[in-house]
Amino acid sequence: MPTLIEHLSRSKTALLAELAHDVSDRRVLEAIARVPRERFVPEELRSSAYENRPLPIGQGQTISQPLIVALMTQGLALQGDEKVLEVGTGSGYQTALLSHLAAWVVSVERVPELAERAGRLLAELGYANVSAYVAGETLGWPQEGPYDAIIVTAAAPRVPHELVAQLTLGGRMVVPVGSRDVQELVRVVNSPEGPALTNLGPCRFVPLLGPGAW
Ligand code: SAH
């Protein structure tokens, strides 16, 4: 029987090989290799941390499937010098990836228990270029914007104009848009002529709740 550490190491290598078929941004794959996903899932699911599927994280929420996380992150086209906003901290896993890929990460979460847990874990793991907040009255976090990139990790009924307004000119946003059950991943570029939209494929997310959302 392999130990848990051996099992995690092998399953992480296998997951990275699988992701490499669909993800071409090497920096994204390197960040996935560096972040210990097993620390962001509940203890009893630790051995499943590198399976390519979403996992429950409590409060009715989920840590997203690694392939979707990788494709969304790739869609932000990060070079390393950006300020990034994440809407939906959840476990903090996506936040940790962004911390490796950008200069500064602001992440907001509407469930205070999740925000606190993720904030504690990110600090414990030494992610110092991250600010994690409990979401306020407005969608996103306009007080520290504008952002070069925004990632929304919950499903919106439409492209939220409140978030487009928090993007720099040329800024990128990736957001799942659709019904409460099934959505399309939409990539938005805030160009001088207005937001330009492309479709990155189907996905399923928990709903984005509150002002500007469901
Ligand atoms: N990125 C997360 C996945 C989060 S699941 C991870 O890597 O684990 C989506 C999260 O969005 C949930 O925790 C949910 O509570 C949160 N959420 C939903 N609506 C929100 C809103 N309006 N503002 C901030 N967070 C929101």
XYZ file of C-alpha atoms and ligand atoms in Angstrom:
240
model
C 0.000 0.000 0.000
C 1.438 3.428 -0.917
C 1.384 6.018 1.875
C -0.973 8.990 1.522
C 1.973 11.199 0.555
C 3.074 8.757 -2.177
C -0.496 8.433 -3.424
C -0.944 12.239 -3.555
C 2.348 12.711 -5.368
C 1.490 10.089 -8.020
C -2.074 11.295 -8.512
C -0.852 14.900 -8.835
C 1.622 13.875 -11.579
C -1.175 11.999 -13.380
C -3.537 14.977 -13.087
C -0.921 17.366 -14.508
C -0.353 15.033 -17.465
C -4.121 14.932 -18.089
C -4.479 18.733 -17.851
C -1.570 19.261 -20.264
C -3.786 17.888 -23.094
C -6.119 20.903 -22.825
C -4.050 23.596 -21.119
C -1.138 25.202 -22.972
C -0.168 27.989 -20.518
C 2.923 26.539 -18.803
C 2.739 29.014 -15.924
C -0.756 27.767 -15.076
C 0.426 24.135 -15.024
C 3.438 25.099 -12.888
C 1.187 26.882 -10.399
C -1.057 23.795 -10.183
C 2.070 21.718 -9.535
C 3.049 24.016 -6.668
C -0.239 24.412 -4.780
C -1.114 21.606 -2.301
C -4.787 21.046 -3.281
C -5.062 18.446 -0.474
C -4.874 21.306 2.047
C -7.940 23.009 0.540
C -10.318 20.001 0.659
C -11.924 18.462 3.760
C -9.604 16.085 5.609
C -11.714 12.980 4.798
C -11.436 13.739 1.043
C -7.701 14.371 1.066
C -6.850 11.170 -0.854
C -9.165 12.381 -3.687
C -7.526 15.827 -3.888
C -5.962 15.211 -7.336
C -8.941 13.538 -9.004
C -10.190 15.698 -11.866
C -13.536 16.530 -10.260
C -15.136 19.099 -7.972
C -15.319 18.244 -4.257
C -17.623 19.536 -1.490
C -16.038 22.052 0.906
C -18.991 22.587 3.303
C -21.715 25.295 3.436
C -23.207 23.723 0.259
C -20.210 24.960 -1.790
C -17.595 23.170 -3.891
C -13.948 23.468 -4.881
C -14.109 23.485 -8.689
C -12.874 20.724 -11.003
C -9.119 21.136 -11.719
C -9.624 21.240 -15.522
C -12.163 24.073 -15.227
C -9.902 25.912 -12.763
C -6.999 25.578 -15.225
C -9.019 26.740 -18.262
C -10.470 29.720 -16.388
C -7.054 30.729 -15.072
C -5.524 30.379 -18.541
C -8.298 32.648 -19.849
C -6.989 35.482 -17.654
C -3.673 35.479 -19.626
C -1.634 36.498 -16.564
C 2.019 37.548 -16.989
C 2.891 38.102 -13.317
C 2.524 41.861 -12.799
C -1.279 42.083 -12.546
C -3.743 42.944 -9.809
C -6.454 40.283 -9.865
C -9.906 40.031 -8.276
C -11.502 36.681 -7.472
C -15.235 36.608 -6.675
C -16.000 33.452 -4.630
C -12.989 32.522 -2.455
C -14.554 29.221 -1.325
C -11.695 27.002 -0.174
C -9.002 29.481 -1.253
C -7.480 27.022 -3.756
C -8.002 29.241 -6.817
C -6.729 32.196 -4.752
C -3.487 30.304 -4.062
C -2.999 29.604 -7.784
C -3.546 33.286 -8.603
C -1.049 34.242 -5.893
C 1.657 32.397 -7.877
C 0.588 33.949 -11.195
C -0.046 37.632 -10.434
C 1.427 40.454 -8.330
C -1.583 41.004 -6.064
C -4.815 39.078 -5.454
C -8.006 40.400 -3.871
C -10.576 37.685 -3.147
C -14.131 38.128 -1.836
C -16.479 35.492 -0.380
C -20.058 35.979 0.807
C -20.058 33.127 3.397
C -18.093 34.504 6.388
C -17.093 31.022 7.689
C -15.513 30.144 4.313
C -13.816 33.549 4.011
C -12.267 33.159 7.474
C -11.141 29.572 6.929
C -9.584 30.366 3.543
C -7.908 33.511 4.878
C -6.358 31.537 7.763
C -5.158 28.713 5.513
C -3.660 31.057 2.893
C -1.754 32.919 5.640
C -0.571 29.631 7.180
C 0.726 28.468 3.775
C 2.585 31.769 3.333
C 0.531 33.356 0.521
C 1.439 36.952 1.358
C 0.233 38.827 -1.764
C -3.443 38.063 -1.043
C -6.247 40.081 0.611
C -9.337 38.002 1.456
C -12.537 39.824 2.407
C -16.130 38.990 3.280
C -18.189 40.306 0.335
C -19.968 43.616 0.927
C -23.017 45.366 -0.527
C -21.625 45.656 -4.064
C -20.674 42.744 -6.317
C -16.866 42.435 -6.455
C -14.598 44.797 -4.506
C -14.631 48.209 -6.215
C -12.726 49.926 -3.370
C -9.426 48.342 -4.509
C -10.091 48.314 -8.262
C -9.658 48.580 -11.149
C -8.265 45.081 -11.776
C -6.247 43.747 -14.711
C -8.155 40.475 -14.424
C -11.309 39.216 -12.670
C -12.274 35.578 -12.157
C -15.795 34.728 -11.014
C -16.021 31.223 -9.565
C -19.821 31.103 -9.216
C -22.489 31.221 -11.942
C -24.011 34.560 -12.953
C -27.323 35.022 -14.815
C -25.592 37.487 -17.214
C -22.170 39.107 -17.643
C -22.210 41.354 -14.547
C -21.732 44.971 -15.684
C -20.815 45.818 -12.056
C -17.663 43.724 -12.578
C -16.883 44.984 -16.096
C -16.802 48.435 -14.436
C -14.040 47.147 -12.093
C -11.760 46.108 -15.011
C -8.901 48.198 -16.396
C -9.012 49.020 -20.095
C -7.703 45.844 -21.737
C -8.594 43.888 -18.568
C -9.836 40.290 -18.847
C -12.664 38.580 -16.977
C -13.712 34.918 -16.976
C -17.218 34.223 -15.675
C -19.694 31.309 -15.921
C -22.934 32.693 -17.400
C -26.235 30.885 -17.854
C -29.062 29.277 -15.891
C -28.786 28.064 -12.301
C -28.114 24.505 -13.554
C -25.771 24.858 -16.518
C -23.611 27.645 -17.880
C -21.033 28.637 -20.476
C -17.631 29.967 -19.494
C -17.454 33.473 -20.957
C -14.213 35.409 -21.452
C -14.679 39.170 -21.501
C -12.031 41.633 -22.703
C -12.695 45.247 -21.735
C -11.688 46.861 -25.038
C -12.046 50.580 -25.930
C -15.010 49.652 -28.171
C -16.748 47.964 -25.216
C -16.659 44.450 -23.722
C -15.698 41.730 -26.268
C -17.041 38.269 -25.405
C -15.793 34.798 -26.349
C -17.072 31.413 -25.258
C -14.710 28.910 -23.591
C -17.170 26.010 -23.291
C -19.805 24.519 -20.978
C -19.517 24.329 -17.180
C -21.549 23.897 -13.983
C -21.085 26.175 -10.987
C -22.923 26.983 -7.771
C -24.915 30.223 -8.165
C -23.436 33.675 -7.648
C -25.784 35.200 -5.061
C -26.697 38.719 -3.992
C -26.599 42.137 -5.657
C -25.946 41.990 -9.411
C -26.459 38.202 -9.412
C -29.192 35.620 -8.583
N -12.814 29.441 -6.079
C -13.318 28.483 -5.105
C -14.619 27.830 -5.543
C -15.709 28.564 -4.909
S -17.358 27.965 -5.082
C -12.276 27.449 -4.751
O -11.213 27.417 -5.378
O -12.513 26.695 -3.807
C -18.113 29.558 -5.271
C -18.089 30.452 -4.048
O -18.704 31.683 -4.423
C -18.880 29.926 -2.858
O -18.044 29.792 -1.745
C -19.959 30.994 -2.652
O -20.280 31.196 -1.290
C -19.330 32.213 -3.268
N -20.229 33.277 -3.700
C -21.468 33.180 -4.218
N -21.958 34.402 -4.512
C -20.996 35.317 -4.168
C -20.916 36.748 -4.239
N -21.923 37.498 -4.711
N -19.769 37.343 -3.797
C -18.750 36.590 -3.294
N -18.787 35.236 -3.207
C -19.896 34.605 -3.644
